[in-house]
Amino acid sequence: MLLMRKNGMRATALSACLMAILTAPWALPGEDRVIAKKGSVVSAIVVAENAPPPLKHAAGELAFYLGKISDSPAPAIVNGSSRELYNIYLLTAGEAVKKGVVNAERSSELREDGFILKAGKEGLFIIGRNPRGVLFGAYEILKRYGGIRWLVPGADGEYFTHQSEIRVPDGETLCNPAFPYRTVFLGRCNNNSFLKDTWDWQVRNNLAVHTHSVRFSKEAYDYLEKLDAVCRQGGHIFTPLVVSVYDKDFTLKSLYEKHPEAFPLINGKRVFLDGQKYQPCTTNPMVLERMRRNLVQYVEKRVKPGDYVIIGNNDGTSWCQCENCQKLDPPEEKAKGSYATRYWTLVNDLARTVWEKQPDVKLGGWAYQNFHGVPKGVEPDQRLLVMLTYNNHCFRHALEDVNCPVNREFLKLFREWTAKKNYLTSWEQMDYAAGDSYMFIEKNYIEKLKSYRKLGVKGPLLIAPPPDGVYSRERRVTRTPVTWYAMWNTLYLASRFLWDMERDCDAEFEEANSLYYGRAGGAMKEYHRLLEKAMLETPCCHGWGHNSPIGRCLEKPGVQEKALGLLAKAEKDAAEDPRALKHISFDRKFFTEVWLAERKNYLEGFREIKCYSRKEPIAVDGIDKEEDWKNAERISNFKVFRQGKVSSDASAGTQTFLRIVYEPEFLYFFLEVLEPEMKKIKAEYKEHDSRIWEDNSIEIFINHPDLANKYYHLVFNHKGVLYDSFCNALNRAGDRTFNSEAEIKTRLLADRWCVEMKIPTSGLGMKCFDGTTWKINVARSRILTDGTREHSSLASGGSFHNVDNFLPLVFSGRRIMKNGKAADDSPWKNGSFDNVVSYPASKIKNWKIKDGKGPLFWSLNGDSGAFSMGLHPESKNYYLTLSGGAIYQFYNGGERAFRIRFRASGKGSLAVRLFRYRLSEDGKRTGLPSITLATIQTDSTAWKEFSYSYEKSVSREYCALVFQHVSGEINIDDVIITPTPTL
Ligand SMILES: [Zn+2]
Ligand SMILES: [Zn+2]
């Protein structure tokens, strides 16, 4: 402690075992023992000649670093005590008891990997429960009394300052790890490579090295032995157990030819075990016999003491459908599609066969894929390690956060497993969330570790690609080789807490951050907290498979600019420190390539605005304090108006942010109008319906399905003075007798003005029903007293009045989360055809599709047909031109009656039809006769509106709307389905 302060480091991390030293009665003032001194050798490191490699390695590391930190020759490593020098003894607990250094009772307090540090005039004893514990003890001396830290792998991550003396106070302390299972899975690289830096980093931070390869070079293998590494074997091994390298009787292929019954029955056929797709028939007696025999051989030949073997399935979710296999599935698992009982029945069988011959071998299985729950029909043998392999964990939320729909489900599974007595570990697919998505999750992760302690989980397998990994050519051009630097903080803090949960998260963060970024520590801390907050305020979950909406994290006005400003400041502050600069450059890289790039994609992909229905009352007061505003999407990227140039989508220099909430009777808007020159904004009009657009103002344009090309036009200035009219495409001045009765409240802040607005739908002629789509545009005239003028809008080219250019506004109901992402549960999608994507060849078949581009969410009926996507003039909004075949989309609305509207033009004929089905309880569709609602004709380029009503006649009826080509070329657009009330 004292020495850390001398060392110039903030002595903030007071660990629990250090507290014990300071307060325990046996630590009452003794002497400090000097173990290193600048310019001389004052200690000797004593390690027995026949000591295991990890102890010799510990001696080497201790000697090397004592010399390095004190800037002196390294202490000698000797076999027996030195008379002149202070002796540092490295011992395993067994040896220490034999030598009388500690008694058996004290030694029995040590758990796996634990160590005792005992200093006195006889010497400093570093005693490990196992050889790995000695290594950890030696590093503890260096960290605690030498002040050294290893923040990231390699020389780059090593931090210390020279000390003229390193002292250890007299006393004895015992340290056990908070979690017995602590390691990092070093993924995405060649797993046979020599990862010296990352392995060292793990051991220096009290993690065990677990490898999953047996094909190392001699050099790597020897080094792993020095680190007391554990080999985690097995994995996806079902097929290699059916036919292994030891088998001479059959190859997989000849076994299939001779005994297809060993292979899985899939849709009535025995299929070959091709790759990882299927599981073998696990109730077939021959299969069982072969798997037992091969596993026993494998264990005998390959597994060393301390290693463990995971008996994992093939990496696919298809299981045998034969009668005997199915008999194993309890009804509740069958209902859920779970194969947990089948899996654990097999693993129990195989493991028990091995244990009959070798009772000490560690074996385990996964709770994974479609067998991740606790099996209902069998007890997993209590001796089995169970790795809870839940790749989809959400890392944005803590495990016990009730607001996380993802982790809520996982927590249930954790609790079920905790009720069993198995040794539980957890697979942490955090590399995607923390690394590639550059998410600051360390605090949540430490919360999660607290939950693991409560639940009795023995520890995690953290996942990260190592910086010194050997990567494939494809990987080398990605961010993978440097992903560690995006998540370094999470990995480092996790290692600290896995050993000692009593540490102080903020203090640990502070120390690591200020070392890693040097003088830029202040700016980088602020940057970190800013992005962490932005992430936490964005709804949705982050993790593998969640399609994390990173693009939304920069929605809050000003955050992006502030983050860039802090990075620039950090670079300036660290100008003299190449190492800190390098670290900041990784942050800049990830911020640019992930957050900014995703933000751009998100904004460019914005062809549809989603809004969600109101949950709580909203007070119109100009303050967005209500939950509904927090939940709403923030829409931005206003484009500069360029007369006649819809192709130009240049962003406006000063941005505007919009949010929308609705209920059937009201539509709510909240605008944040950024304005750097608040004192100069022009607002001269005070009268309702006066020429407000000549002021600094906002305009809202609203069009709904009953209006065809007519729309409502509302204009207001920052004083809340309103103009409202009803326009059509030919008369933009519109009818001013229209009165929206909108309630409006504005609020002026230092850098923006805010508007909260509530518009009754009674005056608009249509209520906001869930699932329907309207069209809107929001425009801004930035007019300042100094003559500045900038016009911008949401629509392409920044245009104002063109209805074809308005954006679809989808009333999406409540925001529903599905597997952690906000599910798109709107019953009808992309009726505007504006979301256009490239169709895969498999979808196109014999269709003639111009440029291979078609509307998202629509399906092609039959193998052939023809269509193209066209753009409205002066617009970037699409319509569809059908010249052959039929396209359809299912309508998922639950109501009995609905109305279909669309518009059409061109010269041709088209049948409007419904494909009909009856849905069974379990979601199966049975066909019902199709219905033709109408056959329409068009003969002009002018768009014409069509509307049809339909009422379902069968219970659980489910329909798809079909447009079937009859003749000519016919354009279709704005297909909207609205539920209609039934009696
Ligand atoms: Zn079977
Ligand atoms: Zn979550």
Short mmCIF file of N, CA, C and O and ligand atoms in Angstrom, two decimals, residues 261-265 270 279-284 319-326 342, ligand 1:
data_model
loop_
_atom_site.label_atom_id
_atom_site.label_comp_id
_atom_site.label_asym_id
_atom_site.label_seq_id
_atom_site.Cartn_x
_atom_site.Cartn_y
_atom_site.Cartn_z
N GLU A 261 -29.37 -47.35 -39.76
CA GLU A 261 -30.16 -47.17 -38.53
C GLU A 261 -29.36 -46.45 -37.43
O GLU A 261 -29.93 -45.98 -36.46
N ALA A 262 -28.02 -46.37 -37.60
CA ALA A 262 -27.20 -45.62 -36.62
C ALA A 262 -27.34 -44.12 -36.84
O ALA A 262 -26.96 -43.32 -36.00
N PHE A 263 -27.88 -43.78 -37.97
CA PHE A 263 -27.95 -42.36 -38.37
C PHE A 263 -29.34 -41.80 -38.08
O PHE A 263 -30.29 -42.55 -37.90
N PRO A 264 -29.46 -40.48 -38.01
CA PRO A 264 -30.72 -39.90 -37.57
C PRO A 264 -31.85 -40.06 -38.59
O PRO A 264 -31.61 -39.95 -39.79
N LEU A 265 -33.02 -40.31 -38.07
CA LEU A 265 -34.22 -40.35 -38.91
C LEU A 265 -34.74 -38.91 -39.00
O LEU A 265 -35.15 -38.32 -37.99
N ARG A 270 -33.31 -41.95 -43.05
CA ARG A 270 -32.05 -41.95 -42.29
C ARG A 270 -31.05 -41.12 -43.08
O ARG A 270 -30.73 -41.46 -44.22
N GLN A 279 -27.68 -34.83 -35.17
CA GLN A 279 -27.15 -35.71 -34.13
C GLN A 279 -27.39 -37.15 -34.58
O GLN A 279 -28.37 -37.42 -35.26
N PRO A 280 -26.52 -38.08 -34.17
CA PRO A 280 -26.78 -39.48 -34.53
C PRO A 280 -28.04 -40.00 -33.81
O PRO A 280 -28.57 -39.32 -32.95
N CYS A 281 -28.45 -41.21 -34.15
CA CYS A 281 -29.56 -41.84 -33.42
C CYS A 281 -29.01 -42.30 -32.08
O CYS A 281 -28.31 -43.30 -31.99
N THR A 282 -29.30 -41.54 -31.04
CA THR A 282 -28.61 -41.76 -29.75
C THR A 282 -29.23 -42.87 -28.91
O THR A 282 -28.79 -43.12 -27.80
N THR A 283 -30.27 -43.52 -29.44
CA THR A 283 -30.80 -44.67 -28.69
C THR A 283 -30.45 -45.98 -29.40
O THR A 283 -30.75 -47.04 -28.89
N ASN A 284 -29.82 -45.87 -30.52
CA ASN A 284 -29.42 -47.08 -31.23
C ASN A 284 -28.30 -47.77 -30.43
O ASN A 284 -27.28 -47.14 -30.13
N TRP A 319 -32.36 -33.35 -34.20
CA TRP A 319 -32.19 -34.60 -33.47
C TRP A 319 -33.01 -35.70 -34.13
O TRP A 319 -33.97 -35.42 -34.84
N CYS A 320 -32.59 -36.92 -33.90
CA CYS A 320 -33.24 -38.08 -34.54
C CYS A 320 -34.73 -38.13 -34.19
O CYS A 320 -35.13 -37.91 -33.06
N GLN A 321 -35.53 -38.46 -35.20
CA GLN A 321 -36.98 -38.52 -34.99
C GLN A 321 -37.49 -39.96 -34.90
O GLN A 321 -38.68 -40.21 -35.03
N CYS A 322 -36.60 -40.92 -34.70
CA CYS A 322 -37.07 -42.31 -34.64
C CYS A 322 -37.89 -42.52 -33.37
O CYS A 322 -37.81 -41.76 -32.42
N GLU A 323 -38.67 -43.60 -33.40
CA GLU A 323 -39.62 -43.85 -32.32
C GLU A 323 -38.90 -43.97 -30.97
O GLU A 323 -39.31 -43.37 -29.98
N ASN A 324 -37.80 -44.72 -30.93
CA ASN A 324 -37.09 -44.93 -29.67
C ASN A 324 -36.52 -43.64 -29.11
O ASN A 324 -36.55 -43.40 -27.91
N CYS A 325 -35.96 -42.81 -29.99
CA CYS A 325 -35.41 -41.53 -29.53
C CYS A 325 -36.54 -40.66 -28.99
O CYS A 325 -36.42 -40.06 -27.92
N GLN A 326 -37.65 -40.60 -29.74
CA GLN A 326 -38.77 -39.75 -29.31
C GLN A 326 -39.37 -40.18 -28.00
O GLN A 326 -39.90 -39.37 -27.26
N ARG A 342 -32.91 -36.18 -23.61
CA ARG A 342 -32.14 -37.04 -24.53
C ARG A 342 -30.65 -36.81 -24.39
O ARG A 342 -29.86 -37.72 -24.35
ZN ZN B 1 -33.16 -42.41 -33.12
#
